């Protein structure tokens, strides 16, 4: 019966219930992993918490690091396979619940909800487009309105992209009693997407706070950001996001809303374009296939880019094993780590774009939303994401055919059509997508001495050999982006490990 009860809950939530009379503990998290739960279990101990580090710090038996996961992170910047690097602590997967018997020290885990989706292989149908766009508009509006219901004031993380712009414009139009404040991070190097955010502010006339993120802030707060996350960082953008949330907290807000999840629902990333072309070709949808090729400019992609993607895919499939690839692109990392096992992609082949999106939404997205959620939690705040935890919106989005999600080169095509008349056309039909943009290369260059001073303190480590890094530093750091990113990961790893 408990699985039926959990399935009725909506939004972002996690729950732990202890029945002392029956000696049972039951726990579950929301359908899409917005609020995650972690647990440790052996023959004598069971611990469960909202963060893995809470368990690691309290339960001695759990204090073992996952060496292979750390190697994978250092080599590739990958943390999606193991979000916490603790060998004996597990994450309760989204849409799952567990029941622990306190007396027998045993537990079982199972699914209480499975998101359905439509693997439609039909060609684009122009007559169906208005139907899907109109219904999607209603679902998006309902999801965003639910995030702002009955609130006197609300904060929005506004990047200037389509997703956060949709939230700002819908909230402005349909939640007139809520005082909205948009928070936008801009950097001192190139301004980021400030100009696009400003167009939304001009349209809505909501209060706007621009937040300058610079090197000094990063130096002072990178350790706090890592502590909030409980794991090493993948990118400096997490520090910038941390600053946006901190500013909202200082302004008196207890929640902040962002647009994470729309890319996974509607095909917003460039990486989805090549699988979509393969799908069209495999289904002999020649008209649609040629139409996409002739409208590559709308996707901000060139024929050369498509060719290079295909060549890289062939090379990785037939020649570049993970070991060979690491040696080729980052030989110093291989020299420093000598990984025993390097993660390789063993994904099941997919045909339809919706299958790729489904995997991203149900498996990868929870590992992305955690960055905002954990930073917000460190300030006692909630990070609301209307596109990532609305069951009604997700269920409807996965009934929309793939050919409505990418069309004539436009990613998130059906979402753009749904937002016509709500978002101004200049933002709605912009071609470039920067996301939460940071000037990564400029910041790495400015942080060189900062990184080197810290890393050179450590002559050796159980996993990474520091000596080759220092030996090659002067010749590689300024000219080799792979080396700079590797140095950044080593810095974050050492900072994280030495503050456990």
CSV table of C-alpha atoms in Angstrom, one decimal:
chain,number,residue,atom,x,y,z
A,1,UNK,CA,0.0,0.0,0.0
A,2,UNK,CA,2.8,2.4,0.7
A,3,UNK,CA,3.9,2.5,-2.9
A,4,UNK,CA,0.4,3.7,-3.9
A,5,UNK,CA,0.6,6.4,-1.3
A,6,UNK,CA,4.0,7.6,-2.5
A,7,UNK,CA,2.8,7.7,-6.1
A,8,UNK,CA,0.1,10.2,-5.1
A,9,UNK,CA,2.7,12.8,-4.0
A,10,UNK,CA,3.8,15.4,-6.5
A,11,UNK,CA,6.5,18.1,-6.6
A,12,UNK,CA,9.9,17.8,-4.9
A,13,UNK,CA,9.9,15.8,-1.7
A,14,UNK,CA,11.5,13.1,0.4
A,15,UNK,CA,10.1,11.3,3.4
A,16,UNK,CA,11.3,8.9,6.1
A,17,UNK,CA,8.7,7.2,8.3
A,18,UNK,CA,9.6,5.1,11.4
A,19,UNK,CA,6.9,2.6,12.7
A,20,UNK,CA,8.2,1.7,16.2
A,21,UNK,CA,5.4,-0.7,16.9
A,22,UNK,CA,6.1,-2.8,13.8
A,23,UNK,CA,9.9,-2.2,13.8
A,24,UNK,CA,9.9,-0.8,10.3
A,25,UNK,CA,11.4,2.2,8.6
A,26,UNK,CA,10.1,3.3,5.2
A,27,UNK,CA,11.7,6.0,3.0
A,28,UNK,CA,11.2,7.4,-0.5
A,29,UNK,CA,12.2,10.4,-2.6
A,30,UNK,CA,10.3,12.2,-5.4
A,31,UNK,CA,9.7,10.7,-8.8
A,32,UNK,CA,12.5,12.5,-10.6
A,33,UNK,CA,15.2,12.7,-7.9
A,34,UNK,CA,15.0,16.4,-7.0
A,35,UNK,CA,15.2,15.5,-3.3
A,36,UNK,CA,17.6,12.6,-2.9
A,37,UNK,CA,18.1,10.2,-0.1
A,38,UNK,CA,21.3,8.2,0.6
A,39,UNK,CA,21.7,5.2,2.8
A,40,UNK,CA,24.3,2.8,4.3
A,41,UNK,CA,23.5,-0.7,5.4
A,42,UNK,CA,25.5,-3.6,6.8
A,43,UNK,CA,24.6,-6.5,9.2
A,44,UNK,CA,24.4,-4.2,12.2
A,45,UNK,CA,23.9,-0.6,11.0
A,46,UNK,CA,21.5,1.2,8.9
A,47,UNK,CA,21.8,5.0,8.2
A,48,UNK,CA,19.8,7.2,5.9
A,49,UNK,CA,20.2,11.0,5.2
A,50,UNK,CA,19.6,13.6,2.6
A,51,UNK,CA,23.4,13.9,2.0
A,52,UNK,CA,26.1,11.2,1.8
A,53,UNK,CA,28.6,13.3,3.8
A,54,UNK,CA,26.2,13.3,6.8
A,55,UNK,CA,26.4,9.5,6.8
A,56,UNK,CA,30.1,9.4,6.1
A,57,UNK,CA,30.9,11.7,9.1
A,58,UNK,CA,28.7,9.8,11.6
A,59,UNK,CA,29.1,6.1,10.6
A,60,UNK,CA,32.7,4.8,10.8
A,61,UNK,CA,31.9,1.7,8.8
A,62,UNK,CA,30.9,3.8,5.8
A,63,UNK,CA,34.2,5.7,5.6
A,64,UNK,CA,35.6,4.0,2.5
A,65,UNK,CA,36.2,6.0,-0.7
A,66,UNK,CA,35.3,4.7,-4.2
A,67,UNK,CA,38.7,4.7,-5.8
A,68,UNK,CA,37.4,3.9,-9.3
A,69,UNK,CA,34.8,6.6,-9.2
A,70,UNK,CA,37.5,9.1,-8.2
A,71,UNK,CA,39.8,8.0,-11.0
A,72,UNK,CA,36.9,8.4,-13.4
A,73,UNK,CA,36.3,11.9,-12.2
A,74,UNK,CA,39.9,12.9,-12.4
A,75,UNK,CA,40.4,11.4,-15.9
A,76,UNK,CA,37.2,12.5,-17.5
A,77,UNK,CA,35.4,15.0,-15.2
A,78,UNK,CA,32.7,12.4,-14.8
A,79,UNK,CA,30.6,12.1,-11.7
A,80,UNK,CA,27.2,11.0,-13.1
A,81,UNK,CA,27.9,7.3,-12.3
A,82,UNK,CA,28.6,7.9,-8.6
A,83,UNK,CA,27.6,11.2,-7.3
A,84,UNK,CA,29.3,11.0,-3.9
A,85,UNK,CA,32.5,8.9,-4.3
A,86,UNK,CA,31.8,6.9,-1.1
A,87,UNK,CA,32.1,3.2,-1.8
A,88,UNK,CA,29.6,1.9,0.7
A,89,UNK,CA,26.9,4.6,0.6
A,90,UNK,CA,24.1,4.2,-2.0
A,91,UNK,CA,21.7,6.7,-3.4
A,92,UNK,CA,18.0,5.7,-3.4
A,93,UNK,CA,17.1,6.0,-7.1
A,94,UNK,CA,14.3,8.3,-8.1
A,95,UNK,CA,10.8,6.9,-8.0
A,96,UNK,CA,11.9,4.3,-5.5
A,97,UNK,CA,11.2,3.4,-1.9
A,98,UNK,CA,12.8,1.2,0.6
A,99,UNK,CA,11.5,-0.6,3.7
A,100,UNK,CA,14.0,-1.5,6.5
A,101,UNK,CA,13.2,-4.1,9.2
A,102,UNK,CA,14.8,-2.8,12.3
A,103,UNK,CA,14.7,-6.2,14.1
A,104,UNK,CA,16.2,-8.4,11.4
A,105,UNK,CA,18.4,-5.7,9.8
A,106,UNK,CA,17.1,-6.4,6.3
A,107,UNK,CA,15.6,-4.1,3.7
A,108,UNK,CA,13.9,-4.2,0.3
A,109,UNK,CA,13.7,-1.6,-2.3
A,110,UNK,CA,11.3,-1.2,-5.3
A,111,UNK,CA,9.8,1.3,-7.7
A,112,UNK,CA,6.6,3.0,-6.9
A,113,UNK,CA,6.3,5.0,-10.2
A,114,UNK,CA,7.5,4.6,-13.8
A,115,UNK,CA,7.3,7.5,-16.2
A,116,UNK,CA,5.8,6.4,-19.5
A,117,UNK,CA,6.9,7.7,-22.9
A,118,UNK,CA,5.9,7.4,-26.5
A,119,UNK,CA,8.6,6.1,-28.9
A,120,UNK,CA,6.8,7.5,-31.9
A,121,UNK,CA,8.6,7.0,-35.3
A,122,UNK,CA,6.2,9.2,-37.3
A,123,UNK,CA,7.3,12.0,-39.6
A,124,UNK,CA,6.6,15.6,-38.7
A,125,UNK,CA,2.9,16.5,-39.0
A,126,UNK,CA,2.2,20.2,-39.4
A,127,UNK,CA,-1.5,19.6,-38.6
A,128,UNK,CA,-0.7,18.1,-35.2
A,129,UNK,CA,1.7,20.9,-34.2
A,130,UNK,CA,-1.0,23.4,-32.9
A,131,UNK,CA,-2.6,20.6,-30.8
A,132,UNK,CA,0.7,19.7,-29.1
A,133,UNK,CA,1.8,23.4,-28.7
A,134,UNK,CA,-1.6,24.5,-27.2
A,135,UNK,CA,-1.7,21.6,-24.7
A,136,UNK,CA,2.0,22.0,-23.8
A,137,UNK,CA,1.4,25.7,-23.1
A,138,UNK,CA,-1.2,24.8,-20.6
A,139,UNK,CA,1.0,22.2,-18.9
A,140,UNK,CA,4.0,24.6,-18.7
A,141,UNK,CA,1.8,27.4,-17.3
A,142,UNK,CA,0.3,25.1,-14.7
A,143,UNK,CA,3.7,23.8,-13.6
A,144,UNK,CA,5.2,27.3,-13.2
A,145,UNK,CA,2.1,28.7,-11.5
A,146,UNK,CA,2.3,25.8,-8.9
A,147,UNK,CA,5.9,27.0,-8.0
A,148,UNK,CA,4.6,30.5,-7.3
A,149,UNK,CA,1.2,29.7,-5.8
A,150,UNK,CA,0.1,31.9,-2.9
A,151,UNK,CA,3.6,33.6,-2.5
A,152,UNK,CA,4.0,37.3,-1.8
A,153,UNK,CA,7.5,37.4,-3.3
A,154,UNK,CA,9.6,35.0,-5.3
A,155,UNK,CA,13.2,34.8,-6.7
A,156,UNK,CA,14.0,33.6,-10.2
A,157,UNK,CA,17.5,32.7,-11.4
A,158,UNK,CA,17.4,34.3,-14.8
A,159,UNK,CA,20.2,33.4,-17.2
A,160,UNK,CA,18.6,34.8,-20.4
A,161,UNK,CA,18.0,31.3,-21.9
A,162,UNK,CA,14.7,30.0,-23.1
A,163,UNK,CA,13.9,28.0,-19.9
A,164,UNK,CA,14.5,30.6,-17.3
A,165,UNK,CA,12.9,33.2,-19.5
A,166,UNK,CA,9.7,31.1,-19.8
A,167,UNK,CA,9.5,31.0,-16.0
A,168,UNK,CA,9.9,34.7,-15.6
A,169,UNK,CA,7.4,35.6,-18.4
A,170,UNK,CA,4.8,33.0,-17.3
A,171,UNK,CA,5.1,34.0,-13.6
A,172,UNK,CA,4.8,37.7,-14.5
A,173,UNK,CA,1.7,37.2,-16.6
A,174,UNK,CA,-0.1,34.5,-14.6
A,175,UNK,CA,1.0,35.3,-11.0
A,176,UNK,CA,0.3,39.0,-10.8
A,177,UNK,CA,0.0,39.1,-7.0
A,178,UNK,CA,3.6,37.7,-6.5
A,179,UNK,CA,6.4,40.3,-6.4
A,180,UNK,CA,9.1,38.8,-8.6
A,181,UNK,CA,12.9,39.5,-8.4
A,182,UNK,CA,15.2,38.1,-11.0
A,183,UNK,CA,18.8,37.3,-10.2
A,184,UNK,CA,21.3,37.2,-13.0
A,185,UNK,CA,25.0,36.4,-12.8
A,186,UNK,CA,27.3,38.4,-15.1
A,187,UNK,CA,31.1,38.0,-15.4
A,188,UNK,CA,33.6,40.8,-15.9
A,189,UNK,CA,35.2,39.1,-18.9
A,190,UNK,CA,32.4,39.0,-21.5
A,191,UNK,CA,29.2,39.7,-19.6
A,192,UNK,CA,27.7,36.2,-20.2
A,193,UNK,CA,24.1,36.3,-21.2
A,194,UNK,CA,23.2,39.5,-19.4
A,195,UNK,CA,22.0,41.2,-22.6
A,196,UNK,CA,19.4,38.4,-23.2
A,197,UNK,CA,18.3,38.6,-19.6
A,198,UNK,CA,17.9,42.3,-19.9
A,199,UNK,CA,15.4,41.8,-22.8
A,200,UNK,CA,13.2,39.7,-20.5
A,201,UNK,CA,13.4,42.4,-17.8
A,202,UNK,CA,12.4,45.0,-20.4
A,203,UNK,CA,9.4,42.9,-21.4
A,204,UNK,CA,8.2,42.1,-17.8
A,205,UNK,CA,9.5,45.1,-15.9
A,206,UNK,CA,10.2,42.9,-12.9
A,207,UNK,CA,12.9,43.8,-10.3
A,208,UNK,CA,16.4,42.8,-11.5
A,209,UNK,CA,19.5,42.1,-9.5
A,210,UNK,CA,22.8,41.7,-11.5
A,211,UNK,CA,25.5,39.8,-9.7
A,212,UNK,CA,29.1,40.3,-10.7
A,213,UNK,CA,31.1,37.1,-10.3
A,214,UNK,CA,34.9,37.5,-10.4
A,215,UNK,CA,38.0,35.7,-9.5
A,216,UNK,CA,38.2,37.0,-5.9
A,217,UNK,CA,34.7,35.6,-5.2
A,218,UNK,CA,35.8,32.2,-6.6
A,219,UNK,CA,38.9,32.1,-4.5
A,220,UNK,CA,37.0,33.0,-1.3
A,221,UNK,CA,34.1,30.6,-1.9
A,222,UNK,CA,35.2,27.6,-3.8
A,223,UNK,CA,35.9,25.7,-0.6
A,224,UNK,CA,32.4,26.6,0.7
A,225,UNK,CA,30.8,25.5,-2.6
A,226,UNK,CA,32.6,22.1,-2.4
A,227,UNK,CA,31.5,21.7,1.2
A,228,UNK,CA,27.9,22.5,0.2
A,229,UNK,CA,28.0,19.9,-2.6
A,230,UNK,CA,29.9,17.2,-0.6
A,231,UNK,CA,31.8,16.2,-3.8
A,232,UNK,CA,34.5,17.8,-6.0
A,233,UNK,CA,33.2,20.3,-8.6
A,234,UNK,CA,32.8,19.6,-12.3
A,235,UNK,CA,32.9,23.2,-13.3
A,236,UNK,CA,33.5,26.7,-11.9
A,237,UNK,CA,29.9,27.4,-12.9
A,238,UNK,CA,28.8,25.8,-9.7
A,239,UNK,CA,30.6,28.5,-7.7
A,240,UNK,CA,28.8,31.2,-9.8
A,241,UNK,CA,25.5,29.5,-9.2
A,242,UNK,CA,26.3,29.3,-5.5
A,243,UNK,CA,26.8,33.1,-5.6
A,244,UNK,CA,23.4,33.7,-7.2
A,245,UNK,CA,21.7,31.6,-4.5
A,246,UNK,CA,23.7,33.4,-1.8
A,247,UNK,CA,22.5,36.8,-3.1
A,248,UNK,CA,18.9,35.6,-3.1
A,249,UNK,CA,19.3,34.4,0.4
A,250,UNK,CA,20.8,37.7,1.5
A,251,UNK,CA,17.8,39.5,-0.1
A,252,UNK,CA,15.5,37.6,2.2
A,253,UNK,CA,14.3,34.8,0.0
A,254,UNK,CA,13.8,31.2,1.1
A,255,UNK,CA,13.4,29.8,-2.4
A,256,UNK,CA,14.8,30.4,-5.9
A,257,UNK,CA,13.4,29.0,-9.1
A,258,UNK,CA,15.4,28.0,-12.2
A,259,UNK,CA,14.7,26.3,-15.5
A,260,UNK,CA,16.6,23.0,-15.2
A,261,UNK,CA,15.0,20.1,-17.0
A,262,UNK,CA,13.5,21.6,-20.1
A,263,UNK,CA,16.5,20.6,-22.2
A,264,UNK,CA,16.0,17.0,-21.3
A,265,UNK,CA,12.2,17.2,-22.0
A,266,UNK,CA,12.4,18.9,-25.4
A,267,UNK,CA,15.9,18.2,-26.9
A,268,UNK,CA,17.7,21.4,-26.0
A,269,UNK,CA,21.3,20.2,-26.2
A,270,UNK,CA,23.3,20.1,-29.4
A,271,UNK,CA,24.3,16.5,-28.6
A,272,UNK,CA,20.7,15.4,-29.4
A,273,UNK,CA,20.9,16.6,-33.0
A,274,UNK,CA,23.1,13.8,-34.4
A,275,UNK,CA,21.0,11.0,-32.8
A,276,UNK,CA,17.9,12.7,-34.2
A,277,UNK,CA,19.4,12.7,-37.7
A,278,UNK,CA,20.2,9.0,-37.3
A,279,UNK,CA,16.6,8.3,-36.3
A,280,UNK,CA,15.3,10.1,-39.4
A,281,UNK,CA,17.6,8.2,-41.6
A,282,UNK,CA,16.9,4.8,-40.0
A,283,UNK,CA,13.1,5.3,-40.5
A,284,UNK,CA,13.6,6.5,-44.1
A,285,UNK,CA,12.0,9.8,-43.3
A,286,UNK,CA,14.0,11.3,-46.1
A,287,UNK,CA,12.0,14.6,-46.4
A,288,UNK,CA,12.5,15.4,-42.7
A,289,UNK,CA,16.2,14.3,-42.9
A,290,UNK,CA,17.0,16.6,-45.8
A,291,UNK,CA,15.0,19.4,-44.2
A,292,UNK,CA,17.1,19.2,-41.0
A,293,UNK,CA,20.3,19.3,-43.0
A,294,UNK,CA,19.2,22.4,-44.9
A,295,UNK,CA,18.3,24.2,-41.7
A,296,UNK,CA,21.5,23.5,-39.7
A,297,UNK,CA,22.0,27.2,-39.3
A,298,UNK,CA,18.9,27.3,-36.9
A,299,UNK,CA,20.7,24.8,-34.7
A,300,UNK,CA,23.9,27.0,-34.8
A,301,UNK,CA,25.6,23.9,-36.2
A,302,UNK,CA,27.6,23.6,-39.4
A,303,UNK,CA,28.1,20.6,-41.8
A,304,UNK,CA,31.7,20.5,-40.7
A,305,UNK,CA,30.5,20.0,-37.1
A,306,UNK,CA,28.2,17.1,-38.1
A,307,UNK,CA,31.1,15.5,-40.0
A,308,UNK,CA,33.5,15.9,-37.0
A,309,UNK,CA,31.0,14.4,-34.7
A,310,UNK,CA,30.5,11.4,-36.9
A,311,UNK,CA,34.3,10.9,-37.3
A,312,UNK,CA,34.8,11.1,-33.5
A,313,UNK,CA,32.1,8.6,-33.0
A,314,UNK,CA,33.6,6.1,-35.4
A,315,UNK,CA,37.1,6.6,-33.9
A,316,UNK,CA,35.8,6.0,-30.4
A,317,UNK,CA,33.9,2.9,-31.5
A,318,UNK,CA,36.7,1.2,-33.5
A,319,UNK,CA,40.0,2.6,-32.3
A,320,UNK,CA,40.0,4.7,-29.2
A,321,UNK,CA,39.5,2.5,-26.2
A,322,UNK,CA,39.2,4.6,-23.0
A,323,UNK,CA,42.9,4.0,-22.2
A,324,UNK,CA,44.0,5.1,-25.7
A,325,UNK,CA,41.8,8.1,-25.6
A,326,UNK,CA,43.2,9.3,-22.3
A,327,UNK,CA,46.7,8.8,-23.5
A,328,UNK,CA,46.0,10.8,-26.6
A,329,UNK,CA,44.2,13.8,-25.2
A,330,UNK,CA,45.6,14.0,-21.7
A,331,UNK,CA,48.8,11.9,-21.3
A,332,UNK,CA,49.8,13.7,-18.1
A,333,UNK,CA,46.6,12.7,-16.4
A,334,UNK,CA,47.3,9.1,-17.4
A,335,UNK,CA,50.9,9.4,-16.1
A,336,UNK,CA,49.6,10.8,-12.8
A,337,UNK,CA,46.8,8.4,-12.1
A,338,UNK,CA,47.4,5.2,-14.0
A,339,UNK,CA,43.7,4.2,-13.6
A,340,UNK,CA,42.9,0.5,-13.1
A,341,UNK,CA,39.6,0.8,-14.8
A,342,UNK,CA,38.3,3.7,-16.9
A,343,UNK,CA,34.5,4.0,-17.4
A,344,UNK,CA,33.3,3.2,-20.8
A,345,UNK,CA,29.9,3.8,-22.3
A,346,UNK,CA,27.9,0.5,-22.5
A,347,UNK,CA,24.5,2.1,-23.2
A,348,UNK,CA,21.9,0.2,-25.0
A,349,UNK,CA,21.5,1.4,-28.6
A,350,UNK,CA,18.5,3.7,-29.1
A,351,UNK,CA,16.5,4.7,-32.2
A,352,UNK,CA,14.0,7.4,-31.3
A,353,UNK,CA,15.0,10.8,-29.9
A,354,UNK,CA,12.5,10.4,-27.1
A,355,UNK,CA,14.5,7.4,-25.9
A,356,UNK,CA,17.6,9.5,-25.5
A,357,UNK,CA,15.6,12.3,-23.8
A,358,UNK,CA,14.0,9.7,-21.5
A,359,UNK,CA,17.3,8.4,-20.4
A,360,UNK,CA,18.6,11.9,-19.8
A,361,UNK,CA,15.5,13.0,-17.8
A,362,UNK,CA,15.2,9.9,-15.6
A,363,UNK,CA,18.8,9.0,-15.1
A,364,UNK,CA,21.1,12.0,-15.7
A,365,UNK,CA,19.0,14.9,-14.7
A,366,UNK,CA,18.9,14.0,-11.0
A,367,UNK,CA,22.7,14.3,-11.0
A,368,UNK,CA,22.4,17.8,-12.6
A,369,UNK,CA,19.7,19.2,-10.4
A,370,UNK,CA,21.6,18.3,-7.3
A,371,UNK,CA,24.1,21.2,-7.9
A,372,UNK,CA,21.5,23.8,-7.4
A,373,UNK,CA,19.6,21.9,-4.8
A,374,UNK,CA,22.6,21.3,-2.6
A,375,UNK,CA,23.9,24.9,-2.9
A,376,UNK,CA,20.4,26.2,-1.9
A,377,UNK,CA,20.2,23.7,1.0
A,378,UNK,CA,23.4,25.1,2.4
A,379,UNK,CA,21.6,28.4,3.0
A,380,UNK,CA,18.4,26.7,4.2
A,381,UNK,CA,16.7,27.4,0.9
A,382,UNK,CA,14.8,25.4,-1.7
A,383,UNK,CA,15.7,25.4,-5.4
A,384,UNK,CA,12.4,25.0,-7.3
A,385,UNK,CA,12.6,23.6,-10.8
A,386,UNK,CA,9.2,23.5,-12.5
A,387,UNK,CA,10.5,21.6,-15.6
A,388,UNK,CA,12.2,18.9,-13.6
A,389,UNK,CA,9.6,17.7,-11.0
A,390,UNK,CA,6.2,18.2,-12.6
A,391,UNK,CA,4.7,14.8,-13.2
A,392,UNK,CA,1.9,16.1,-15.4
A,393,UNK,CA,4.3,18.1,-17.6
A,394,UNK,CA,6.8,15.2,-17.9
A,395,UNK,CA,4.1,12.7,-18.8
A,396,UNK,CA,2.7,15.0,-21.5
A,397,UNK,CA,6.1,16.0,-22.9
A,398,UNK,CA,7.0,12.3,-23.5
A,399,UNK,CA,3.8,11.8,-25.4
A,400,UNK,CA,4.9,14.4,-28.0
A,401,UNK,CA,6.6,12.8,-31.0
A,402,UNK,CA,10.4,13.4,-31.5
A,403,UNK,CA,9.8,15.2,-34.8
A,404,UNK,CA,7.9,17.9,-32.9
A,405,UNK,CA,10.8,18.5,-30.5
A,406,UNK,CA,13.5,19.2,-33.2
A,407,UNK,CA,12.2,20.7,-36.4
A,408,UNK,CA,14.0,22.7,-39.2
A,409,UNK,CA,17.1,22.8,-37.0
A,410,UNK,CA,15.3,24.4,-34.1
A,411,UNK,CA,15.9,22.5,-30.8
A,412,UNK,CA,13.0,22.6,-28.3
A,413,UNK,CA,10.8,23.5,-31.3
A,414,UNK,CA,7.5,22.6,-29.7
A,415,UNK,CA,8.4,24.5,-26.5
A,416,UNK,CA,9.2,27.6,-28.6
A,417,UNK,CA,5.8,27.3,-30.4
A,418,UNK,CA,4.1,26.8,-27.0
A,419,UNK,CA,5.7,30.1,-25.7
A,420,UNK,CA,4.7,32.2,-28.7
A,421,UNK,CA,3.1,35.4,-27.4
A,422,UNK,CA,4.5,34.8,-23.9
A,423,UNK,CA,8.2,35.3,-24.5
A,424,UNK,CA,9.3,38.0,-26.9
A,425,UNK,CA,10.4,36.7,-30.3
A,426,UNK,CA,14.0,37.9,-30.1
A,427,UNK,CA,14.6,35.6,-27.1
A,428,UNK,CA,12.2,32.9,-28.1
A,429,UNK,CA,13.9,32.3,-31.5
A,430,UNK,CA,17.5,33.0,-30.6
A,431,UNK,CA,19.9,30.5,-32.1
A,432,UNK,CA,22.8,30.4,-29.8
A,433,UNK,CA,22.6,28.5,-26.5
A,434,UNK,CA,25.2,29.4,-23.8
A,435,UNK,CA,23.4,28.0,-20.8
A,436,UNK,CA,24.7,29.2,-17.5
A,437,UNK,CA,27.7,30.8,-19.2
A,438,UNK,CA,31.1,31.4,-17.5
A,439,UNK,CA,34.4,32.5,-19.1
A,440,UNK,CA,36.1,29.2,-18.2
A,441,UNK,CA,39.4,29.7,-20.0
A,442,UNK,CA,40.0,33.2,-18.7
A,443,UNK,CA,39.2,32.2,-15.2
A,444,UNK,CA,41.5,29.2,-15.4
A,445,UNK,CA,44.3,31.4,-16.6
A,446,UNK,CA,43.7,33.9,-13.7
A,447,UNK,CA,43.6,31.0,-11.2
A,448,UNK,CA,46.9,29.4,-12.2
A,449,UNK,CA,49.0,30.6,-9.3
A,450,UNK,CA,46.1,30.0,-6.9
A,451,UNK,CA,45.8,26.3,-8.0
A,452,UNK,CA,49.6,25.7,-8.1
A,453,UNK,CA,50.2,27.1,-4.6
A,454,UNK,CA,47.7,24.7,-3.1
A,455,UNK,CA,48.5,21.6,-5.2
A,456,UNK,CA,52.3,21.7,-4.7
A,457,UNK,CA,51.8,21.3,-1.0
A,458,UNK,CA,51.0,17.6,-1.6
A,459,UNK,CA,54.0,15.5,-2.7
A,460,UNK,CA,51.9,12.4,-3.1
A,461,UNK,CA,48.4,11.0,-2.8
A,462,UNK,CA,46.8,7.6,-2.7
A,463,UNK,CA,45.3,8.1,-6.1
A,464,UNK,CA,47.1,10.9,-8.0
A,465,UNK,CA,50.8,11.5,-8.3
A,466,UNK,CA,51.4,15.2,-7.9
A,467,UNK,CA,55.0,15.3,-9.1
A,468,UNK,CA,54.3,15.0,-12.8
A,469,UNK,CA,51.8,17.8,-12.6
A,470,UNK,CA,54.3,20.2,-11.2
A,471,UNK,CA,57.0,19.0,-13.6
A,472,UNK,CA,54.8,19.7,-16.7
A,473,UNK,CA,53.0,22.8,-15.3
A,474,UNK,CA,55.0,25.6,-16.9
A,475,UNK,CA,55.0,24.0,-20.3
A,476,UNK,CA,51.4,22.8,-20.4
A,477,UNK,CA,49.1,24.9,-18.3
A,478,UNK,CA,48.8,28.0,-20.6
A,479,UNK,CA,48.5,26.0,-23.9
A,480,UNK,CA,46.7,22.8,-23.0
A,481,UNK,CA,43.0,23.1,-22.1
A,482,UNK,CA,42.9,19.4,-21.1
A,483,UNK,CA,45.7,19.9,-18.7
A,484,UNK,CA,44.0,23.0,-17.2
A,485,UNK,CA,40.8,21.1,-16.6
A,486,UNK,CA,42.7,18.2,-15.1
A,487,UNK,CA,44.5,20.6,-12.8
A,488,UNK,CA,41.1,22.1,-11.7
A,489,UNK,CA,39.8,18.6,-10.9
A,490,UNK,CA,42.9,17.6,-9.0
A,491,UNK,CA,42.6,20.9,-7.0
A,492,UNK,CA,38.9,20.2,-6.2
A,493,UNK,CA,39.6,16.6,-5.3
A,494,UNK,CA,42.5,17.5,-2.9
A,495,UNK,CA,40.4,20.3,-1.3
A,496,UNK,CA,37.4,17.9,-0.9
A,497,UNK,CA,39.4,14.9,0.4
A,498,UNK,CA,41.4,16.9,2.9
A,499,UNK,CA,38.3,18.5,4.4
A,500,UNK,CA,36.2,15.3,4.8
